[in-house]
JSON list of C-alpha atoms in Angstrom, two decimals:
[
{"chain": "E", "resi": 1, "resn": "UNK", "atom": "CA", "xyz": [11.14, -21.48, 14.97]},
{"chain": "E", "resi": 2, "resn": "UNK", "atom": "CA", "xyz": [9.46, -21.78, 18.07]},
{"chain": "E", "resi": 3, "resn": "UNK", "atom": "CA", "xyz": [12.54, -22.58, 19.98]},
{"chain": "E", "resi": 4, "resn": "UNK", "atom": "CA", "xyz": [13.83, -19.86, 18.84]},
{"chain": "E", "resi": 5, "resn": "UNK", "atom": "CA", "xyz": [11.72, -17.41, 19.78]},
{"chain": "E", "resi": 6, "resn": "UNK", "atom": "CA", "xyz": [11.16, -19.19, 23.07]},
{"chain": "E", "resi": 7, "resn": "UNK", "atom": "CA", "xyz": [14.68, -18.03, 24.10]},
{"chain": "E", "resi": 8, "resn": "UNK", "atom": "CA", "xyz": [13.58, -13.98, 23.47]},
{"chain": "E", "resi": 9, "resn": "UNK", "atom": "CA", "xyz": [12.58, -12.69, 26.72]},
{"chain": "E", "resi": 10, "resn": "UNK", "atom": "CA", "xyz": [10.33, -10.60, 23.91]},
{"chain": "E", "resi": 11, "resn": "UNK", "atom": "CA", "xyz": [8.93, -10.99, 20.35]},
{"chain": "E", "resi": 12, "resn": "UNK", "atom": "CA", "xyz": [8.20, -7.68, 18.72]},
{"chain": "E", "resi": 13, "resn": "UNK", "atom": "CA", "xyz": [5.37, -8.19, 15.33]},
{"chain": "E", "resi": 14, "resn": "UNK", "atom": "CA", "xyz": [5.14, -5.77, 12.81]},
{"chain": "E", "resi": 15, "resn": "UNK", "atom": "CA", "xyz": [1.47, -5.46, 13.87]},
{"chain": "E", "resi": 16, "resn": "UNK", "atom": "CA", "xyz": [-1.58, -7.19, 15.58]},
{"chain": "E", "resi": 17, "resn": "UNK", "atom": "CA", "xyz": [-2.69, -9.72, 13.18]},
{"chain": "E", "resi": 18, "resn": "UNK", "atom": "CA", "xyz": [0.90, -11.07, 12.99]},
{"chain": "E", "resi": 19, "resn": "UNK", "atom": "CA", "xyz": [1.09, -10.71, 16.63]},
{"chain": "E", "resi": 20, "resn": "UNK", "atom": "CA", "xyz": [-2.28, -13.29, 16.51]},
{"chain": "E", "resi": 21, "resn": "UNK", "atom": "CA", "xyz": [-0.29, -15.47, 13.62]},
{"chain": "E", "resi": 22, "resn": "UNK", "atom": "CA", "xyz": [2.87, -15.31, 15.65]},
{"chain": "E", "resi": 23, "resn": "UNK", "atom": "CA", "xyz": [0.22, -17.21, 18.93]},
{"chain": "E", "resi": 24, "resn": "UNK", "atom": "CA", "xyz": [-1.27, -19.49, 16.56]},
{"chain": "E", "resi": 25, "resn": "UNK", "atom": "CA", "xyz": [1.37, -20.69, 15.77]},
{"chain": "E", "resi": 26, "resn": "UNK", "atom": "CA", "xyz": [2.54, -21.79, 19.40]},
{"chain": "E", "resi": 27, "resn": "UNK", "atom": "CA", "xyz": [5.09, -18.90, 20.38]},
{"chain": "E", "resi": 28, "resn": "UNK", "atom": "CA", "xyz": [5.27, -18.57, 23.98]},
{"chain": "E", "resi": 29, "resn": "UNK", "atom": "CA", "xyz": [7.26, -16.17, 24.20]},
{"chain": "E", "resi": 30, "resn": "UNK", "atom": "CA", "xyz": [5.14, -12.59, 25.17]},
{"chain": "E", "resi": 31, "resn": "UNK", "atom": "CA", "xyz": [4.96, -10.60, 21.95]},
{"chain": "E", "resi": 32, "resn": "UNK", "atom": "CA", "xyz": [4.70, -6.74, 21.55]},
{"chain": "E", "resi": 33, "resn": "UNK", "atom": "CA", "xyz": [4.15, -4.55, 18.50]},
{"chain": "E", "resi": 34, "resn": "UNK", "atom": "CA", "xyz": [6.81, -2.57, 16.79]},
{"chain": "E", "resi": 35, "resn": "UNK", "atom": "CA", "xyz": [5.42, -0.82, 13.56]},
{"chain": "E", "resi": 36, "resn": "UNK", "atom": "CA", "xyz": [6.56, 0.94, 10.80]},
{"chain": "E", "resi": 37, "resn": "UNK", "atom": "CA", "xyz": [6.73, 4.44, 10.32]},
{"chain": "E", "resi": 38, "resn": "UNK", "atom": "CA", "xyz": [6.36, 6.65, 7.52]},
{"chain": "E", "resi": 39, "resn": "UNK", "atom": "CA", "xyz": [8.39, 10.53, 6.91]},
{"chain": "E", "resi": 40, "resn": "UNK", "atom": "CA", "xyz": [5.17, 12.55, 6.79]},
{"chain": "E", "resi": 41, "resn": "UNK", "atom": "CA", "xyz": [7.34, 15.41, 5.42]},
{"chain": "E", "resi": 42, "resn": "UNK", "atom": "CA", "xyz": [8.05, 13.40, 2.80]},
{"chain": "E", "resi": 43, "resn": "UNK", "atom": "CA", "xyz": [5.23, 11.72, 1.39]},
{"chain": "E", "resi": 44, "resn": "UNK", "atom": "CA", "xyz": [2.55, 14.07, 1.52]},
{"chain": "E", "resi": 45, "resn": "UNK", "atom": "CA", "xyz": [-0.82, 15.08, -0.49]},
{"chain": "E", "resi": 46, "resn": "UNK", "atom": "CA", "xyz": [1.29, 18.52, -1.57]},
{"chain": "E", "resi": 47, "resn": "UNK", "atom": "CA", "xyz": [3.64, 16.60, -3.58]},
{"chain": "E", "resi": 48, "resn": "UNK", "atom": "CA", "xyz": [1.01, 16.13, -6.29]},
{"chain": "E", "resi": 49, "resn": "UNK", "atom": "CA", "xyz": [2.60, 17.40, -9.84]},
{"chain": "E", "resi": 50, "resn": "UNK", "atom": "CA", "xyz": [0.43, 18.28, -12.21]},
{"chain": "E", "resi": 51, "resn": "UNK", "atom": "CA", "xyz": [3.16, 19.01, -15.07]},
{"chain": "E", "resi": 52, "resn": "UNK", "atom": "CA", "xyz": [4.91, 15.87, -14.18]},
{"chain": "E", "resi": 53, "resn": "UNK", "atom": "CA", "xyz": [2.11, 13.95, -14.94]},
{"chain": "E", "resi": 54, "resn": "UNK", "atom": "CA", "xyz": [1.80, 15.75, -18.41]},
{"chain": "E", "resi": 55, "resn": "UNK", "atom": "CA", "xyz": [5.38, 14.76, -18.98]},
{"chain": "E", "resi": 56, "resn": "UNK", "atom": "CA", "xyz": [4.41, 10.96, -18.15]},
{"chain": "E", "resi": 57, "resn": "UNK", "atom": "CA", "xyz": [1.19, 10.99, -20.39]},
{"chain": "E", "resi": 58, "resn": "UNK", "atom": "CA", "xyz": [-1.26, 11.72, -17.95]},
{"chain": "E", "resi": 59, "resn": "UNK", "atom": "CA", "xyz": [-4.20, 14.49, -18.88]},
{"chain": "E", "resi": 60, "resn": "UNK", "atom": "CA", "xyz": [-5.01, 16.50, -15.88]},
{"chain": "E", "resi": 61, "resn": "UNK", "atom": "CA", "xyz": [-8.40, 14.67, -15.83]},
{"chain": "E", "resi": 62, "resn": "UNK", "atom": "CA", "xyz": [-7.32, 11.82, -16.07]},
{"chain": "E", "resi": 63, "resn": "UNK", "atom": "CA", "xyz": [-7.77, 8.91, -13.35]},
{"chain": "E", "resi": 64, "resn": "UNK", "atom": "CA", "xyz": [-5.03, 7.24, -11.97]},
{"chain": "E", "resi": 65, "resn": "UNK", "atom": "CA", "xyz": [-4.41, 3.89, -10.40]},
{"chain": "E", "resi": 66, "resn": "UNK", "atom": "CA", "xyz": [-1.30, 3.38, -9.19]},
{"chain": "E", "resi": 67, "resn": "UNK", "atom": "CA", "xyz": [1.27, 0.25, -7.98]},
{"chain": "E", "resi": 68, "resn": "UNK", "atom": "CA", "xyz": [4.64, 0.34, -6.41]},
{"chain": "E", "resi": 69, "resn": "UNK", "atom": "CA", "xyz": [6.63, -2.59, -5.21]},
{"chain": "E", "resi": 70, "resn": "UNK", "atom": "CA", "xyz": [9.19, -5.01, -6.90]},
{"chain": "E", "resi": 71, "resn": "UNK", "atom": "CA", "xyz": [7.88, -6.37, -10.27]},
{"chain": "E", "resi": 72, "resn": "UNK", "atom": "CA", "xyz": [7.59, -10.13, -9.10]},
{"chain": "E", "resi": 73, "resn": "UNK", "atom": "CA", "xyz": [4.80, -12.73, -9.48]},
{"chain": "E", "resi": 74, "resn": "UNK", "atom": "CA", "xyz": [4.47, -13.19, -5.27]},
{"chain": "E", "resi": 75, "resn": "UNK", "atom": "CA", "xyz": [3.58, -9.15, -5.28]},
{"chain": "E", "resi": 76, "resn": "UNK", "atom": "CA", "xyz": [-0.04, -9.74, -6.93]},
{"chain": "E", "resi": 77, "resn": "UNK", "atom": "CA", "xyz": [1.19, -8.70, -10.63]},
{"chain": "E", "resi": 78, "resn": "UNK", "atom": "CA", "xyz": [-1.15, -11.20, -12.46]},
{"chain": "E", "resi": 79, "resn": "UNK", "atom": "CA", "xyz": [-4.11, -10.24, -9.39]},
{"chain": "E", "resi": 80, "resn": "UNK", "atom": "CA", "xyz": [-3.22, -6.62, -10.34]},
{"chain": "E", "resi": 81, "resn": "UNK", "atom": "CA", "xyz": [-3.55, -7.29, -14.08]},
{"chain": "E", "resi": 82, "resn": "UNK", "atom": "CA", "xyz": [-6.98, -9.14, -14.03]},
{"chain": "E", "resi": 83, "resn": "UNK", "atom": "CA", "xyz": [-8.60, -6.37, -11.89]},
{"chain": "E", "resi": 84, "resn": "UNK", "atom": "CA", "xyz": [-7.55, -3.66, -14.74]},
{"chain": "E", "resi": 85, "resn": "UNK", "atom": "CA", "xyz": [-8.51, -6.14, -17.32]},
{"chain": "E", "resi": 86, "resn": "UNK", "atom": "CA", "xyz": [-12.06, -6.09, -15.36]},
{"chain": "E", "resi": 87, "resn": "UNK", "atom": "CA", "xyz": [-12.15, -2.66, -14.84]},
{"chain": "E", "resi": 88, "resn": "UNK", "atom": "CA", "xyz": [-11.53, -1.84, -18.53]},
{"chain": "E", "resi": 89, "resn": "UNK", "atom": "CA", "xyz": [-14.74, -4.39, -18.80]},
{"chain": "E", "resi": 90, "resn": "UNK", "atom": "CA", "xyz": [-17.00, -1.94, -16.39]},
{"chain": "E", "resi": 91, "resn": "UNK", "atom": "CA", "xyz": [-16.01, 0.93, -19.13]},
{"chain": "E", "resi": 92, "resn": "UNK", "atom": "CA", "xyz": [-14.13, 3.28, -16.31]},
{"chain": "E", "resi": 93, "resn": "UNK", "atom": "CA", "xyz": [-12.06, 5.50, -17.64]},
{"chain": "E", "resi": 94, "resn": "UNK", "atom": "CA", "xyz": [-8.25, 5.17, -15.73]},
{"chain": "E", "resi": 95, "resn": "UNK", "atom": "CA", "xyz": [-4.69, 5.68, -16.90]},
{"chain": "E", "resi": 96, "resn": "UNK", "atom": "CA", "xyz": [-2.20, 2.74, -15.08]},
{"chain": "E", "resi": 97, "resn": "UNK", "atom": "CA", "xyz": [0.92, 4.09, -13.38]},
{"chain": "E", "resi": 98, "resn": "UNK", "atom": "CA", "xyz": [3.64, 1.24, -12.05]},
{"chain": "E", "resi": 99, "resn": "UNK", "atom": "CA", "xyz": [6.54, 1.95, -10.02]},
{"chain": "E", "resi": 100, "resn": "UNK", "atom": "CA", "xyz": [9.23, -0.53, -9.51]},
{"chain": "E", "resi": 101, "resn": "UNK", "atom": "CA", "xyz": [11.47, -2.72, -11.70]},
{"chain": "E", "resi": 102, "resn": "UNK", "atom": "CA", "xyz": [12.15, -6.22, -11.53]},
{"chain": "E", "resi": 103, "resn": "UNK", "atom": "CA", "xyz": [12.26, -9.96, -13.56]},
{"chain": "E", "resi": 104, "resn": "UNK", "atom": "CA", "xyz": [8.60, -9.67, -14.16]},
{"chain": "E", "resi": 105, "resn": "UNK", "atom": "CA", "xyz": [8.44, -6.34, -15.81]},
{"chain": "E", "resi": 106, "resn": "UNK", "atom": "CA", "xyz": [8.22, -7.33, -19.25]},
{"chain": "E", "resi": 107, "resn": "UNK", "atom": "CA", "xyz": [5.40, -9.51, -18.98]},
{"chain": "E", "resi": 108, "resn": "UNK", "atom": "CA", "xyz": [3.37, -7.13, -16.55]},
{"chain": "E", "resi": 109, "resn": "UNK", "atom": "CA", "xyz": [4.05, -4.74, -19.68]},
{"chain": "E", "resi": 110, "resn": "UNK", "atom": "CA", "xyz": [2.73, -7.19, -22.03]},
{"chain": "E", "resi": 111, "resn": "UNK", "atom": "CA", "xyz": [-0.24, -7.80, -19.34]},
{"chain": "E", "resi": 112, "resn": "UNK", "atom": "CA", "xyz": [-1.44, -3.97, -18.78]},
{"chain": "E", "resi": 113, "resn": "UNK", "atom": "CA", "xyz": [-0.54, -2.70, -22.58]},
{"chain": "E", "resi": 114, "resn": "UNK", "atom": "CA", "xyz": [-0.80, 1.17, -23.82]},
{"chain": "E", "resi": 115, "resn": "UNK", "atom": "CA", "xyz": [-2.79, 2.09, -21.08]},
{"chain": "E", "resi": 116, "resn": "UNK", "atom": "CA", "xyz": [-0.03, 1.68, -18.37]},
{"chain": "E", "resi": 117, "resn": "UNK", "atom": "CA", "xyz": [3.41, 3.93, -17.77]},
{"chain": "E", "resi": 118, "resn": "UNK", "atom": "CA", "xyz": [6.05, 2.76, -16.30]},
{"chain": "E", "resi": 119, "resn": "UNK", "atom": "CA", "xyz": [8.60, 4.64, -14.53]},
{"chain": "E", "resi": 120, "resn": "UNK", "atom": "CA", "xyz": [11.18, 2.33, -13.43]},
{"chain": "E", "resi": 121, "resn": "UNK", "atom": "CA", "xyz": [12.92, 2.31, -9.57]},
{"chain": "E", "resi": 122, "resn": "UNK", "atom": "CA", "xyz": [11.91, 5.38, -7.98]},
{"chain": "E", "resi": 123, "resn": "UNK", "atom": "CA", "xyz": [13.09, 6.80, -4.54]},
{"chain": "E", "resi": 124, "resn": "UNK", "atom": "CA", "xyz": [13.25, 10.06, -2.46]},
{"chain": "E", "resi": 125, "resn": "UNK", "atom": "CA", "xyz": [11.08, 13.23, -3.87]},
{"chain": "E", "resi": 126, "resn": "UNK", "atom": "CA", "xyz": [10.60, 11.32, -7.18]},
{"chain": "E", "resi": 127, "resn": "UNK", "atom": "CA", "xyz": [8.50, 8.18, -5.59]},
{"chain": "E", "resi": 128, "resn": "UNK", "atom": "CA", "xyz": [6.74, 10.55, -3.34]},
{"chain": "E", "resi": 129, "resn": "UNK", "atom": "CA", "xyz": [6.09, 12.77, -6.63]},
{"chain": "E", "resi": 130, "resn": "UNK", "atom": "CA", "xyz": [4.44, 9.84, -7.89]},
{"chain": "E", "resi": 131, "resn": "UNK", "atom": "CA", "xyz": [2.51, 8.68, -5.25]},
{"chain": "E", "resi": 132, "resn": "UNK", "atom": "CA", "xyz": [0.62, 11.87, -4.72]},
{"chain": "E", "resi": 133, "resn": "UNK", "atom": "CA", "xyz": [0.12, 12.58, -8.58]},
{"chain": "E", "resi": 134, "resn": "UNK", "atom": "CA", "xyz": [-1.58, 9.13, -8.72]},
{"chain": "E", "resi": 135, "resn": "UNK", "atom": "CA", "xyz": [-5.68, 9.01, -7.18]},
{"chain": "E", "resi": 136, "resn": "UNK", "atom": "CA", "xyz": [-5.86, 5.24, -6.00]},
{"chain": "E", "resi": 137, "resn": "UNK", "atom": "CA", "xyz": [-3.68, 2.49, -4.70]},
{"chain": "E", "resi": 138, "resn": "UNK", "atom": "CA", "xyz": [-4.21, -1.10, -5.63]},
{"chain": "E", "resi": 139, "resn": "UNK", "atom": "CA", "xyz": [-2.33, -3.58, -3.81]},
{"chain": "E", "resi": 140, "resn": "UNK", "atom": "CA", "xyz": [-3.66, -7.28, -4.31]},
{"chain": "E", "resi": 141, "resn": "UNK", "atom": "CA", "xyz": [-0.73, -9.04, -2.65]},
{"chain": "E", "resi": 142, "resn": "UNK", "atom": "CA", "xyz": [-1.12, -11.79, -0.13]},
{"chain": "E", "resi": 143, "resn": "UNK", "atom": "CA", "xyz": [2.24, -11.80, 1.13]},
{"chain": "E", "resi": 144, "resn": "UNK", "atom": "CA", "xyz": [2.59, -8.16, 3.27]},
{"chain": "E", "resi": 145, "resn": "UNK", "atom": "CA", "xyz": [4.00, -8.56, 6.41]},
{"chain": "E", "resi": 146, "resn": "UNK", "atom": "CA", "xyz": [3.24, -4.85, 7.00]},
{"chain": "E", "resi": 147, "resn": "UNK", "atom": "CA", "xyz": [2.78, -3.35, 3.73]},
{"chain": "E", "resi": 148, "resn": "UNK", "atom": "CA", "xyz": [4.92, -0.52, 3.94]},
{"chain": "E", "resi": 149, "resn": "UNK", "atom": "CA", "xyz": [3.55, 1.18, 0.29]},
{"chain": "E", "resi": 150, "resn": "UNK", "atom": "CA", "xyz": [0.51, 1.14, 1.26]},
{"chain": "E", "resi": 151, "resn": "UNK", "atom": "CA", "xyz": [1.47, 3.43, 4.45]},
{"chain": "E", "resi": 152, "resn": "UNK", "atom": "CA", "xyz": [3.43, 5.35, 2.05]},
{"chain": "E", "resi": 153, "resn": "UNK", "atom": "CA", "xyz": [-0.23, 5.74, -0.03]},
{"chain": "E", "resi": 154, "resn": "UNK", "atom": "CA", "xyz": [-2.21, 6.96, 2.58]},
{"chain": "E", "resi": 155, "resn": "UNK", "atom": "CA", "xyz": [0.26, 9.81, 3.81]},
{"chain": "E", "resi": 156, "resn": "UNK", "atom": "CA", "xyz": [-0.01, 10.98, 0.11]},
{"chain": "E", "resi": 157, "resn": "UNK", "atom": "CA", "xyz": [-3.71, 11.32, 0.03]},
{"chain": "E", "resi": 158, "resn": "UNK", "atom": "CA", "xyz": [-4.67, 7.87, -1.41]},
{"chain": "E", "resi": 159, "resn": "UNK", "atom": "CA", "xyz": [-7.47, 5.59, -0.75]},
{"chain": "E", "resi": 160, "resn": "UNK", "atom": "CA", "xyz": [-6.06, 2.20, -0.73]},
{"chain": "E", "resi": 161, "resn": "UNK", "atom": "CA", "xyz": [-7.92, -0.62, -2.67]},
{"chain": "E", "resi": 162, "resn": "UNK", "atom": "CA", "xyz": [-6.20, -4.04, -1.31]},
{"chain": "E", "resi": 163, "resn": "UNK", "atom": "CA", "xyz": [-7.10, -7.57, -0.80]},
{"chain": "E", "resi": 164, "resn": "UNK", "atom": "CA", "xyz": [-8.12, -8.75, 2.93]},
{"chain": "E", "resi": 165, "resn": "UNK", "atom": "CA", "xyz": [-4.86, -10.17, 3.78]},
{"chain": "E", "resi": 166, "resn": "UNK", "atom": "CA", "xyz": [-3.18, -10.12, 7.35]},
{"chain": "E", "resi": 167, "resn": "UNK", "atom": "CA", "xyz": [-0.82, -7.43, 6.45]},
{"chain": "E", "resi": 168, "resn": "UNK", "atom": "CA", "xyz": [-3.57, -4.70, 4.79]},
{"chain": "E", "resi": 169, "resn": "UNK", "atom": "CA", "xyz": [-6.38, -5.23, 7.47]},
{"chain": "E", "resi": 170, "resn": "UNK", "atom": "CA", "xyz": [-3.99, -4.01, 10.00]},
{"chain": "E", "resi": 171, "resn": "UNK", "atom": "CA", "xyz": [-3.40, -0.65, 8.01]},
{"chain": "E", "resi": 172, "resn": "UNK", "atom": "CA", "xyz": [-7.13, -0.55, 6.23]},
{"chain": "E", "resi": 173, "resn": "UNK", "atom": "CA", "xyz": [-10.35, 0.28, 7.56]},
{"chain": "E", "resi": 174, "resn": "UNK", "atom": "CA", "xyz": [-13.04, -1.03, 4.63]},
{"chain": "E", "resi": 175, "resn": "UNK", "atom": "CA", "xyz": [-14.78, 2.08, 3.65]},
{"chain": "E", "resi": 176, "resn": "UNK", "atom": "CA", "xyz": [-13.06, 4.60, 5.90]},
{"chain": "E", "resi": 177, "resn": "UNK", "atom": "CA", "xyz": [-9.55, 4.66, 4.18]},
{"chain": "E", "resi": 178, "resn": "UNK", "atom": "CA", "xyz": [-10.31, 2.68, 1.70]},
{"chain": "E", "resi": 179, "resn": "UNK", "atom": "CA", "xyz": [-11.52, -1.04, 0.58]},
{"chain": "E", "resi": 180, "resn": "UNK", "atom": "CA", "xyz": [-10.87, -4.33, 1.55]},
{"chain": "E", "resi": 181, "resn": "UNK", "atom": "CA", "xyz": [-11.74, -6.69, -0.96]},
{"chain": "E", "resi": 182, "resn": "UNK", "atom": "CA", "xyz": [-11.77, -10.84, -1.37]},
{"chain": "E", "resi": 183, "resn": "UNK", "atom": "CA", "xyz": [-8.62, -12.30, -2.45]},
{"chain": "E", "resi": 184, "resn": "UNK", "atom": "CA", "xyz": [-7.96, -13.19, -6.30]},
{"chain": "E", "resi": 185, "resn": "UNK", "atom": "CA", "xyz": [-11.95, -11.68, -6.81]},
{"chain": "E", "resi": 186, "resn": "UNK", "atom": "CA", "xyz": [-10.58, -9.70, -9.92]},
{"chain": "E", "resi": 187, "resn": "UNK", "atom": "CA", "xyz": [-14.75, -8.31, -10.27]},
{"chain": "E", "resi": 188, "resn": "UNK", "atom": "CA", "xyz": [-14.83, -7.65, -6.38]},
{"chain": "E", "resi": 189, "resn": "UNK", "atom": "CA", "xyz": [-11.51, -5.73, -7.00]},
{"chain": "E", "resi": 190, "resn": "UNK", "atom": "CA", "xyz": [-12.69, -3.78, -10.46]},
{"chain": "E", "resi": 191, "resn": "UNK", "atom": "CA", "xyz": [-16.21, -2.62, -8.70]},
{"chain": "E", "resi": 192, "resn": "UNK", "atom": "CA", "xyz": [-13.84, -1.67, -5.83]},
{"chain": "E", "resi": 193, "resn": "UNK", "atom": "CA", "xyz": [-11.74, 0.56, -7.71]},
{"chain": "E", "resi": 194, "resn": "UNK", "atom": "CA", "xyz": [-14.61, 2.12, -10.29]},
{"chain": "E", "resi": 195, "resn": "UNK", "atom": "CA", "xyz": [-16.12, 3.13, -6.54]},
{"chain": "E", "resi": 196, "resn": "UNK", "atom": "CA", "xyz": [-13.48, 5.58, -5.95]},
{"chain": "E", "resi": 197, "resn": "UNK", "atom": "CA", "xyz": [-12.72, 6.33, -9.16]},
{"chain": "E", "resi": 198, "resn": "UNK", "atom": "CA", "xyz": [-15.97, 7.51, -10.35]},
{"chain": "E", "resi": 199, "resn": "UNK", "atom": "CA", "xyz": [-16.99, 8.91, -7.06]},
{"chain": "E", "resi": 200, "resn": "UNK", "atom": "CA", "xyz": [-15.71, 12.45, -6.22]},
{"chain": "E", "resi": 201, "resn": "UNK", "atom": "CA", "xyz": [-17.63, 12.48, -2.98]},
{"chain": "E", "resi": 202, "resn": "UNK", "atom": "CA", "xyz": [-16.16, 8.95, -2.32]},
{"chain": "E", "resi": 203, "resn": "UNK", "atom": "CA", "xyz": [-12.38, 9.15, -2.82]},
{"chain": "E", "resi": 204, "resn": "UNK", "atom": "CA", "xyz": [-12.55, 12.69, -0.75]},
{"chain": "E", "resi": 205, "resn": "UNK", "atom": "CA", "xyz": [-13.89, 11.37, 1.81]},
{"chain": "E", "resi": 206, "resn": "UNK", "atom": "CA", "xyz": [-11.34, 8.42, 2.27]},
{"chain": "E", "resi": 207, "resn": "UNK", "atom": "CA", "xyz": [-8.40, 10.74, 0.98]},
{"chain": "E", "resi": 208, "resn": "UNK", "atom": "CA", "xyz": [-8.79, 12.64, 4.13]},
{"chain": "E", "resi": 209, "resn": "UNK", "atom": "CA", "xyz": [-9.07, 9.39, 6.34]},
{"chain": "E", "resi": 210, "resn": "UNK", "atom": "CA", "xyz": [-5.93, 8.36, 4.69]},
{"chain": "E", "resi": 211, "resn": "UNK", "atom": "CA", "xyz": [-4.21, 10.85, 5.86]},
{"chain": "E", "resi": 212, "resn": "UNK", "atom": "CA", "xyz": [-5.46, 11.42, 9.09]},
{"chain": "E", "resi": 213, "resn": "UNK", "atom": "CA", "xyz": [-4.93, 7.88, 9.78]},
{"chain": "E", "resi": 214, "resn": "UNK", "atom": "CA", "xyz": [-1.45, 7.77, 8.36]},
{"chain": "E", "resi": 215, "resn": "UNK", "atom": "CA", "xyz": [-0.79, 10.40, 11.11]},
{"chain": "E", "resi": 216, "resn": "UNK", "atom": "CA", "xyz": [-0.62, 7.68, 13.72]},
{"chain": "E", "resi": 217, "resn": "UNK", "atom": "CA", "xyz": [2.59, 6.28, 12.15]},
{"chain": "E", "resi": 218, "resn": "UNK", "atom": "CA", "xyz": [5.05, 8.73, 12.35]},
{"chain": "E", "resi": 219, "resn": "UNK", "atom": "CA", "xyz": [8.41, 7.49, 12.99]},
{"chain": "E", "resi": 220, "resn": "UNK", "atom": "CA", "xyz": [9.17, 9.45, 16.42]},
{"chain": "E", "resi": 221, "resn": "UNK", "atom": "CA", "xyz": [5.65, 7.89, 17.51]},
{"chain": "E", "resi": 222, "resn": "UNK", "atom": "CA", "xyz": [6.98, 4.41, 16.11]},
{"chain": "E", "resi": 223, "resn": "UNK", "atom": "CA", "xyz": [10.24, 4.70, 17.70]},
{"chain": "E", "resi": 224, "resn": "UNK", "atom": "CA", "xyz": [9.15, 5.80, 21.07]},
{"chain": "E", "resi": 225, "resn": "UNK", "atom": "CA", "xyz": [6.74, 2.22, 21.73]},
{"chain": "E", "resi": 226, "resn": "UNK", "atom": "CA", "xyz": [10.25, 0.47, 20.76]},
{"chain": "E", "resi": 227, "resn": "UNK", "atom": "CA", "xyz": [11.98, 2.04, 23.74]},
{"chain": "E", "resi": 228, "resn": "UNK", "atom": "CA", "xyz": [9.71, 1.47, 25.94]},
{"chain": "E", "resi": 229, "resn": "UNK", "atom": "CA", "xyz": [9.87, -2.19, 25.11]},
{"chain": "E", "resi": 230, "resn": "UNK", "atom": "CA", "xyz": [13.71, -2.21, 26.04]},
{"chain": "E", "resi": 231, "resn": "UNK", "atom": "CA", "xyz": [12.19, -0.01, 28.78]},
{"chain": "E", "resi": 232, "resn": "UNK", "atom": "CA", "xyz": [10.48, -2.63, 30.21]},
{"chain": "E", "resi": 233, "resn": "UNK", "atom": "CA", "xyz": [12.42, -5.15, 29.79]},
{"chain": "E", "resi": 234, "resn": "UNK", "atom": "CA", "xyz": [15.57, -3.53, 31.57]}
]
C-alpha cells in the first residue's frame, strides 16, 4: 500500500485523524484533506413531520433514537442493541427508529423487539423526513472512515451519541454537538443517550451546535479545497 501511494504526487484523507493513520502507517507521500459534504437544503431541522411519525407509531411526545446505515454486524448492530437494552434498564422512556435494510435485519429485529420501527431503505425527502422527525443519533460503529450519517444527523438538528472512533472524533465535539463515548461501554453509551433524552436544556443546546457545525460542510465549501489541491499541484 505504501508503494502505492508513494507514486501519488498527493494523498487526499477523508479527514485529519485518517490523515494521522494514513502517517503512521509510513506514507510518504504529502497528504491533504478532502471531506464530505452534506445538501443542507436537503437535510434540514424543517423536515421534521409530525403526522409522519403518527403514521410510523410515534406519539408526538415521544423520544426518539434513531440509526441509519446498512443492517450488518461491522456497523455496531449488536453495540447498538446492548445500549437500548441498557437504556431500557435506566427506565428512559424512547421509541427506536432504524433505517436501512440488509442480511442482519432480522436478528436486529429480534434484538430491539416492539419498541423499534423499521422503515426499510430510505433515500431523498423520505430519509431526510426521518432524520429530522427522530431527536438523537446513535452510531456505535468502529469502522467510519468519515461517517457520512452522522453529517447527515447534525444538518437535521440531531445531537449525535457515537463511540470515540477515528471517523466520529473528526465530526464530534464531546458535549458541544454531542457525546463521545468508550467503545463497546453499552452503560457509558445508555447514560449518554438518557443525557439528551431527558434533558430539554441539553439536546437544545447541542441541536443548535449540530447544525451550526454541519454548516462547515457544505458541498460547494467541500468541493472548492479539492480544486485547489489540483490547483496546487498543476
Amino acid at each position: 500500500i505504501n508503494r502505492f501511494y508513494g507514486r501519488c504526487d498527493r494523498v487526499l484523507a477523508p479527514n485529519a485523524c485518517m490523515l494521522d493513520i494514513l502517517h503512521n502507517e509510513g506514507v510518504t507521500a504529502p497528504i491533504g484533506i478532502w471531506g464530505r459534504g452534506v445538501d443542507q437544503n436537503q437535510f434540514s431541522p424543517k423536515k421534521r413531520d409530525l403526522s409522519w411519525r403518527r403514521e410510523v407509531g410515534i406519539a408526538d411526545h415521544e423520544r426518539v433514537v434513531l440509526f441509519v446505515g446498512r443492517l450488518v454486524r461491522e456497523k455496531g448492530l449488536d453495540a447498538f442493541a446492548n445500549s437500548i437494552d441498557a437504556l431500557k434498564k435506566l427506565e428512559v422512556a424512547h421509541k427506536v427508529l432504524v433505517v436501512g435494510d440488509g442480511p442482519g435485519r432480522e436478528c436486529f429485529e429480534g434484538r430491539l423487539g416492539n419498541n423499534a420501527i423499521f422503515t426499510g431503505f430510505l433515500v431523498g425527502e423520505d430519509l431526510a423526513r426521518a432524520y429530522a422527525s427522530s431527536d438523537v443519533f446513535l452510531n456505535p460503529s468502529l469502522t467510519e472512515a468519515f461517517g457520512n450519517v452522522m453529517l447527515e444527523a447534525m444538518a437535521s438538528g440531531l445531537p449525535v451519541v457515537c463511540a470515540e472512533a477515528s471517523g466520529s472524533n473528526s465530526l464530534i465535539k464531546n458535549d458541544v454537538n454531542g457525546l463521545l463515548v468508550e467503545p463497546d461501554n453499552a452503560k457509558a453509551f445508555a447514560e449518554a443517550l438518557a443525557r439528551i433524552l431527558t434533558c430539554d436544556t441539553v439536546r437544545a443546546r447541542m441541536q443548535l451546535s449540530a447544525i451550526e457545525l454541519a454548516r462547515a460542510f457544505s458541498w460547494p465549501t467541500i468541493l472548492e479545497a479539492v480544486v485547489e489541491h489540483y490547483s496546487d499541484l498543476y
